[in-house]
């Protein structure tokens, strides 16, 4: 990592008679070079707050361009590794968010610290001065899978960046002229409620289903350019039903909300693949809104796993980059579903036992 001068100050506090000997204390310092200090530390030193959340037993103090880390020896050494990776990421990408701190802390705990900054720093796009890049190890593996495979399934809970990163890769491929068009599609299925008959033309009726895709592509490109690309057909946003009977050549195709496809729709979509094209299919198996819970995404994962040039990327709550509370909500629902399934299984077993008697 870096070559900053360090100042270790290690001492042991002698134990009082009849008391447990305190842990050895250690202080380390890291010189914050190669970054703009006010931006690196954030508003009201937000970075120190984020660091303290990851290492509550460690004291962090920033004075000019030196960050001191003080506490029990093992905790300080782990915290120092985290600080150095964060510093390297800031040098590479220019900014560090609270999400970055959480992601790097997780990678350090998992033993992936030495490559954390490299993993998170490489941008896919730069949009209006903001870098679009993976922010977790799972997201980086997903992006690499898109680079290395023709068909990729991105499966995971809300907030893991499945669709956003797929859109970024699509725009990148268009800008590099690897494809001649982008096709964005999703099934028109209400999320657990009936909207009734929507007024207006056919375009007006399907717009609520496709609006998230319009918004996503608009955030990836110059606002003035998007309408022109839509008008010319270079970017196409359409409901899944419009894909039938087509062959999509030299296109980057993204199917969003794939958990709401039927098995027949999924087969139809996958067989639209043409020469020079790439497909990314995203979905969350915990949010199926079909009237009958028989999702094409669940079925296809059992059919195509292991097929060459097709990859399944499974993301978890650890890859969520929205508010940190979203990850805890997802975990709580998963625990509830598991508990409910266990109780249902026990009830069924009891019922079967009574019938046998």
Coordinates of C-alpha atoms in Angstrom, one line a residue:
X1 CA 0.0 0.0 0.0
X2 CA 1.5 3.4 0.9
X3 CA 4.9 4.3 2.3
X4 CA 3.9 6.9 4.8
X5 CA 6.1 7.2 8.0
X6 CA 4.5 5.6 11.0
X7 CA 5.0 6.3 14.7
X8 CA 4.2 3.3 16.8
X9 CA 3.9 3.9 20.5
X10 CA 3.3 0.6 22.3
X11 CA 3.0 0.3 26.1
X12 CA 1.6 -2.1 28.6
X13 CA -0.3 -0.8 31.6
X14 CA 0.6 -2.8 34.7
X15 CA -2.3 -4.7 36.3
X16 CA -3.5 -3.7 39.7
X17 CA -3.5 -6.4 42.4
X18 CA -6.5 -8.6 42.1
X19 CA -7.5 -7.2 38.7
X20 CA -7.3 -8.6 35.2
X21 CA -4.2 -7.2 33.3
X22 CA -5.4 -4.7 30.7
X23 CA -4.7 -5.3 27.1
X24 CA -1.5 -3.8 25.7
X25 CA -2.2 -0.4 24.2
X26 CA -0.9 0.8 20.8
X27 CA -0.9 4.1 18.9
X28 CA -0.2 4.3 15.2
X29 CA -0.2 7.4 12.9
X30 CA -0.9 7.6 9.2
X31 CA 0.1 10.6 7.2
X32 CA -2.7 11.7 4.9
X33 CA -0.8 12.5 1.7
X34 CA -2.0 12.5 -1.9
X35 CA -5.6 13.6 -1.0
X36 CA -7.5 16.8 -0.5
X37 CA -7.9 16.7 3.3
X38 CA -11.3 18.5 3.7
X39 CA -12.8 16.3 1.0
X40 CA -11.2 13.1 2.4
X41 CA -12.3 13.7 6.0
X42 CA -15.8 14.9 4.9
X43 CA -18.2 17.4 6.4
X44 CA -17.6 17.6 10.2
X45 CA -15.0 14.8 9.9
X46 CA -17.6 12.3 8.8
X47 CA -14.8 9.8 8.0
X48 CA -13.8 9.6 11.6
X49 CA -17.4 8.8 12.5
X50 CA -17.5 6.1 9.9
X51 CA -14.2 4.6 11.1
X52 CA -15.5 4.6 14.7
X53 CA -18.6 2.7 13.7
X54 CA -16.4 -0.1 12.3
X55 CA -14.0 0.0 15.3
X56 CA -15.8 1.2 18.4
X57 CA -13.0 0.4 20.7
X58 CA -10.4 2.5 18.8
X59 CA -9.9 6.3 19.1
X60 CA -9.4 8.1 15.9
X61 CA -8.0 11.7 15.9
X62 CA -7.1 13.9 12.8
X63 CA -4.7 16.7 13.3
X64 CA -3.6 18.6 10.2
X65 CA -2.5 15.8 7.8
X66 CA -1.9 13.1 10.4
X67 CA -4.5 10.6 11.6
X68 CA -3.7 8.9 14.9
X69 CA -5.2 5.5 15.8
X70 CA -5.2 4.5 19.5
X71 CA -6.5 1.5 21.4
X72 CA -5.9 -2.2 22.0
X73 CA -3.1 -3.6 19.8
X74 CA -5.1 -6.0 17.6
X75 CA -7.9 -3.5 17.1
X76 CA -5.5 -0.7 16.2
X77 CA -3.7 -2.9 13.6
X78 CA -7.0 -3.8 12.0
X79 CA -8.1 -0.2 12.0
X80 CA -4.8 0.9 10.5
X81 CA -5.2 -1.5 7.6
X82 CA -8.7 -0.1 7.0
X83 CA -7.4 3.5 7.0
X84 CA -4.6 2.7 4.5
X85 CA -7.0 1.0 2.1
X86 CA -9.5 4.0 2.4
X87 CA -6.6 6.4 1.8
X88 CA -5.5 4.4 -1.3
X89 CA -9.0 4.4 -2.7
X90 CA -9.3 8.2 -2.2
X91 CA -6.0 8.6 -4.1
X92 CA -7.3 6.5 -7.0
X93 CA -10.8 7.7 -7.3
X94 CA -10.8 11.1 -5.5
X95 CA -13.7 10.4 -3.2
X96 CA -14.7 8.0 -0.4
X97 CA -18.2 7.5 0.8
X98 CA -19.6 5.9 4.0
X99 CA -20.6 3.0 1.8
X100 CA -17.0 2.6 0.7
X101 CA -15.8 2.6 4.3
X102 CA -18.3 -0.2 5.1
X103 CA -17.3 -2.2 2.0
X104 CA -13.6 -1.9 2.6
X105 CA -14.1 -2.8 6.3
X106 CA -15.9 -6.0 5.3
X107 CA -13.2 -6.9 2.7
X108 CA -10.5 -6.3 5.3
X109 CA -12.3 -8.6 7.8
X110 CA -12.6 -11.2 5.1
X111 CA -8.9 -11.1 4.3
X112 CA -9.3 -9.2 1.0
X113 CA -7.8 -5.9 2.3
X114 CA -4.8 -5.8 0.1
X115 CA -6.9 -5.5 -3.1
X116 CA -9.8 -3.5 -1.7
X117 CA -8.8 -0.1 -3.1
X118 CA -8.0 -1.6 -6.5
X119 CA -11.3 -3.5 -6.5
X120 CA -13.5 -0.5 -5.7
X121 CA -11.6 2.3 -7.5
X122 CA -11.9 1.4 -11.2
X123 CA -14.9 3.4 -12.7
X124 CA -17.2 2.1 -15.4
X125 CA -18.3 5.6 -16.4
X126 CA -17.9 9.2 -15.3
X127 CA -21.2 11.0 -15.5
X128 CA -21.2 14.8 -14.9
X129 CA -18.0 14.5 -12.8
X130 CA -19.3 11.5 -10.8
X131 CA -17.7 8.1 -11.1
X132 CA -20.0 5.1 -11.6
X133 CA -18.2 2.1 -10.1
X134 CA -18.7 -1.1 -8.1
X135 CA -18.8 -0.4 -4.4
X136 CA -18.6 -4.0 -3.0
X137 CA -16.7 -7.1 -3.8
X138 CA -19.9 -8.8 -5.0
X139 CA -20.6 -5.9 -7.3
X140 CA -17.1 -6.0 -8.8
X141 CA -17.5 -9.8 -9.5
X142 CA -20.8 -9.0 -11.1
X143 CA -19.2 -6.4 -13.4
X144 CA -16.3 -8.7 -14.3
X145 CA -18.9 -11.5 -15.1
X146 CA -20.6 -9.1 -17.6
X147 CA -17.2 -8.4 -19.2
X148 CA -16.4 -12.1 -19.6
X149 CA -19.8 -13.7 -20.5
X150 CA -22.4 -13.3 -23.1
X151 CA -25.4 -13.9 -20.8
X152 CA -25.3 -12.8 -17.1
X153 CA -28.0 -13.2 -14.5
X154 CA -27.7 -10.7 -11.6
X155 CA -29.8 -12.0 -8.7
X156 CA -30.0 -10.3 -5.4
X157 CA -32.1 -8.1 -3.0
X158 CA -33.1 -4.5 -3.7
X159 CA -30.3 -2.0 -3.5
X160 CA -27.5 -4.2 -4.7
X161 CA -27.0 -2.2 -7.9
X162 CA -28.0 -5.0 -10.2
X163 CA -29.8 -2.9 -12.7
X164 CA -27.7 0.3 -12.2
X165 CA -24.5 -1.4 -13.0
X166 CA -26.0 -3.3 -15.9
X167 CA -27.1 0.0 -17.3
X168 CA -23.6 1.5 -16.8
X169 CA -22.0 -1.4 -18.7
X170 CA -24.6 -1.0 -21.5
X171 CA -23.8 2.7 -21.9
X172 CA -20.0 1.9 -21.7
X173 CA -20.4 -0.7 -24.5
X174 CA -22.3 1.8 -26.6
X175 CA -19.7 4.5 -26.1
X176 CA -16.9 2.1 -27.0
X177 CA -18.9 1.0 -30.1
X178 CA -18.9 -2.6 -29.0
X179 CA -22.6 -2.6 -29.7
X180 CA -24.8 -0.5 -32.0
X181 CA -27.8 -0.2 -29.7
X182 CA -29.1 -0.7 -26.1
X183 CA -32.4 -2.5 -25.5
X184 CA -34.0 -2.1 -22.0
X185 CA -37.0 -4.2 -21.1
X186 CA -39.1 -5.4 -18.2
X187 CA -42.4 -7.3 -17.8
X188 CA -45.5 -5.2 -17.2
X189 CA -46.6 -6.6 -13.8
X190 CA -48.1 -4.6 -10.9
X191 CA -46.2 -4.8 -7.6
X192 CA -48.9 -6.6 -5.6
X193 CA -51.7 -4.3 -6.4
X194 CA -54.2 -3.7 -9.3
X195 CA -53.8 -0.3 -11.0
X196 CA -57.0 -0.8 -13.0
X197 CA -57.4 0.6 -16.5
X198 CA -54.9 3.4 -17.1
X199 CA -55.9 6.3 -19.2
X200 CA -54.2 7.5 -22.4
X201 CA -52.4 5.9 -25.3
X202 CA -50.6 2.5 -25.2
X203 CA -47.4 4.5 -24.5
X204 CA -49.1 6.2 -21.6
X205 CA -50.3 2.9 -20.2
X206 CA -46.9 1.2 -20.2
X207 CA -44.9 4.2 -19.1
X208 CA -45.3 3.6 -15.3
X209 CA -43.7 0.1 -15.8
X210 CA -40.8 1.5 -17.9
X211 CA -40.2 4.8 -16.1
X212 CA -37.4 3.3 -13.8
X213 CA -35.5 2.3 -16.9
X214 CA -35.9 5.7 -18.5
X215 CA -34.7 7.3 -15.3
X216 CA -31.7 5.0 -15.0
X217 CA -30.5 5.6 -18.6
X218 CA -31.0 9.3 -18.1
X219 CA -28.7 9.4 -15.1
X220 CA -26.0 7.7 -17.1
X221 CA -25.8 10.0 -20.1
X222 CA -26.0 13.7 -21.1
X223 CA -29.6 14.8 -20.6
X224 CA -29.8 16.4 -24.1
X225 CA -28.4 13.3 -25.8
X226 CA -30.9 10.7 -24.4
X227 CA -34.0 11.9 -26.4
X228 CA -32.1 11.9 -29.6
X229 CA -30.8 8.3 -29.0
X230 CA -34.4 7.2 -28.1
X231 CA -35.8 8.8 -31.2
X232 CA -33.2 7.2 -33.5
X233 CA -33.7 3.7 -31.9
X234 CA -30.1 3.6 -30.6
X235 CA -31.7 3.2 -27.2
X236 CA -34.9 1.3 -27.0
X237 CA -37.1 0.9 -23.9
X238 CA -40.0 -1.5 -24.3
X239 CA -42.1 -4.0 -22.4
X240 CA -41.0 -7.6 -22.6
X241 CA -44.0 -8.5 -24.7
X242 CA -42.5 -6.4 -27.5
X243 CA -39.5 -8.7 -27.8
X244 CA -41.4 -11.7 -29.3
X245 CA -40.5 -12.5 -32.9
X246 CA -37.3 -10.4 -32.9
X247 CA -33.6 -11.2 -33.2
X248 CA -31.4 -8.7 -31.4
X249 CA -28.0 -8.3 -33.2
X250 CA -25.1 -6.1 -31.9
X251 CA -27.2 -5.0 -28.9
X252 CA -26.6 -4.8 -25.2
X253 CA -29.9 -6.1 -23.8
X254 CA -31.0 -5.6 -20.1
X255 CA -34.1 -7.4 -18.8
X256 CA -35.0 -5.9 -15.4
X257 CA -37.4 -7.4 -12.8
X258 CA -36.9 -10.8 -14.3
X259 CA -38.5 -12.5 -11.3
X260 CA -41.8 -11.4 -12.8
X261 CA -41.4 -13.3 -16.0
X262 CA -43.1 -16.6 -16.6
X263 CA -40.9 -19.6 -17.7
X264 CA -42.3 -19.2 -21.2
X265 CA -41.4 -15.5 -21.3
X266 CA -37.9 -16.2 -20.1
X267 CA -37.3 -18.8 -22.8
X268 CA -38.7 -16.4 -25.4
X269 CA -36.5 -13.6 -24.2
X270 CA -33.2 -15.6 -24.1
X271 CA -33.8 -16.9 -27.6
X272 CA -33.9 -13.3 -29.0
X273 CA -30.0 -13.3 -28.6
X274 CA -28.3 -12.4 -31.9
X275 CA -24.8 -12.0 -33.2
X276 CA -22.5 -9.6 -31.4
X277 CA -25.0 -9.1 -28.5
X278 CA -24.8 -9.4 -24.8
X279 CA -27.7 -9.9 -22.3
X280 CA -27.9 -9.1 -18.6
X281 CA -31.0 -10.4 -16.7
X282 CA -31.6 -8.9 -13.2
X283 CA -34.1 -9.9 -10.5
X284 CA -34.9 -10.4 -6.9
X285 CA -36.5 -13.8 -6.0
X286 CA -38.0 -12.4 -2.8
X287 CA -40.2 -9.9 -4.8
X288 CA -42.2 -12.1 -7.2
X289 CA -45.4 -10.3 -8.1
X290 CA -46.9 -12.9 -10.5
X291 CA -50.4 -14.1 -9.7
X292 CA -49.0 -17.7 -9.6
X293 CA -45.6 -17.8 -7.9
X294 CA -43.9 -19.7 -10.7
X295 CA -41.1 -17.4 -11.7
X296 CA -39.2 -17.8 -15.0
X297 CA -36.1 -16.6 -13.2
X298 CA -36.3 -19.4 -10.6
X299 CA -36.9 -22.0 -13.3
X300 CA -34.0 -20.8 -15.6
X301 CA -31.5 -20.9 -12.7
X302 CA -32.1 -24.6 -12.5
X303 CA -31.8 -25.1 -16.3
X304 CA -28.9 -23.0 -17.4
X305 CA -26.4 -23.2 -14.5
X306 CA -23.2 -24.7 -15.7
X307 CA -23.8 -23.8 -19.4
X308 CA -20.7 -22.2 -20.9
X309 CA -20.8 -18.4 -21.5
X310 CA -23.7 -18.0 -19.1
X311 CA -23.0 -16.8 -15.6
X312 CA -25.2 -16.4 -12.5
X313 CA -24.0 -13.6 -10.1
X314 CA -25.6 -14.0 -6.6
X315 CA -25.5 -10.9 -4.5
X316 CA -26.5 -10.6 -0.8
X317 CA -27.4 -8.0 1.7
X318 CA -23.7 -7.3 2.1
X319 CA -23.8 -5.8 -1.4
X320 CA -26.6 -3.3 -0.7
X321 CA -25.4 0.3 -1.3
X322 CA -28.5 2.2 -0.3
X323 CA -29.2 3.3 3.3
X324 CA -27.5 0.8 5.7
X325 CA -31.0 0.1 7.2
X326 CA -32.0 -1.5 3.9
X327 CA -29.6 -4.4 4.5
X328 CA -31.0 -5.0 8.0
X329 CA -34.5 -4.9 6.6
X330 CA -33.6 -7.5 3.9
X331 CA -31.9 -9.7 6.6
X332 CA -34.9 -9.4 8.9
X333 CA -37.3 -10.5 6.1
X334 CA -35.0 -13.4 5.1
X335 CA -35.0 -14.6 8.8
X336 CA -38.8 -14.3 8.9
X337 CA -39.3 -16.2 5.7
X338 CA -37.0 -19.0 7.0
X339 CA -38.8 -19.1 10.3
X340 CA -42.2 -19.3 8.6
X341 CA -41.0 -22.0 6.2
X342 CA -39.7 -24.1 9.2
X343 CA -43.0 -23.7 11.1
X344 CA -44.9 -24.7 8.0
X345 CA -42.8 -27.8 7.5
X346 CA -43.2 -28.8 11.1
X347 CA -47.0 -28.3 10.8
X348 CA -47.1 -30.4 7.7
X349 CA -45.1 -33.2 9.3
X350 CA -47.4 -33.2 12.3
X351 CA -50.5 -33.4 10.0
X352 CA -49.0 -36.3 8.1
X353 CA -48.2 -38.1 11.4
X354 CA -51.8 -37.8 12.5
X355 CA -53.1 -39.2 9.2
X356 CA -50.7 -42.2 9.4
X357 CA -52.2 -43.0 12.9

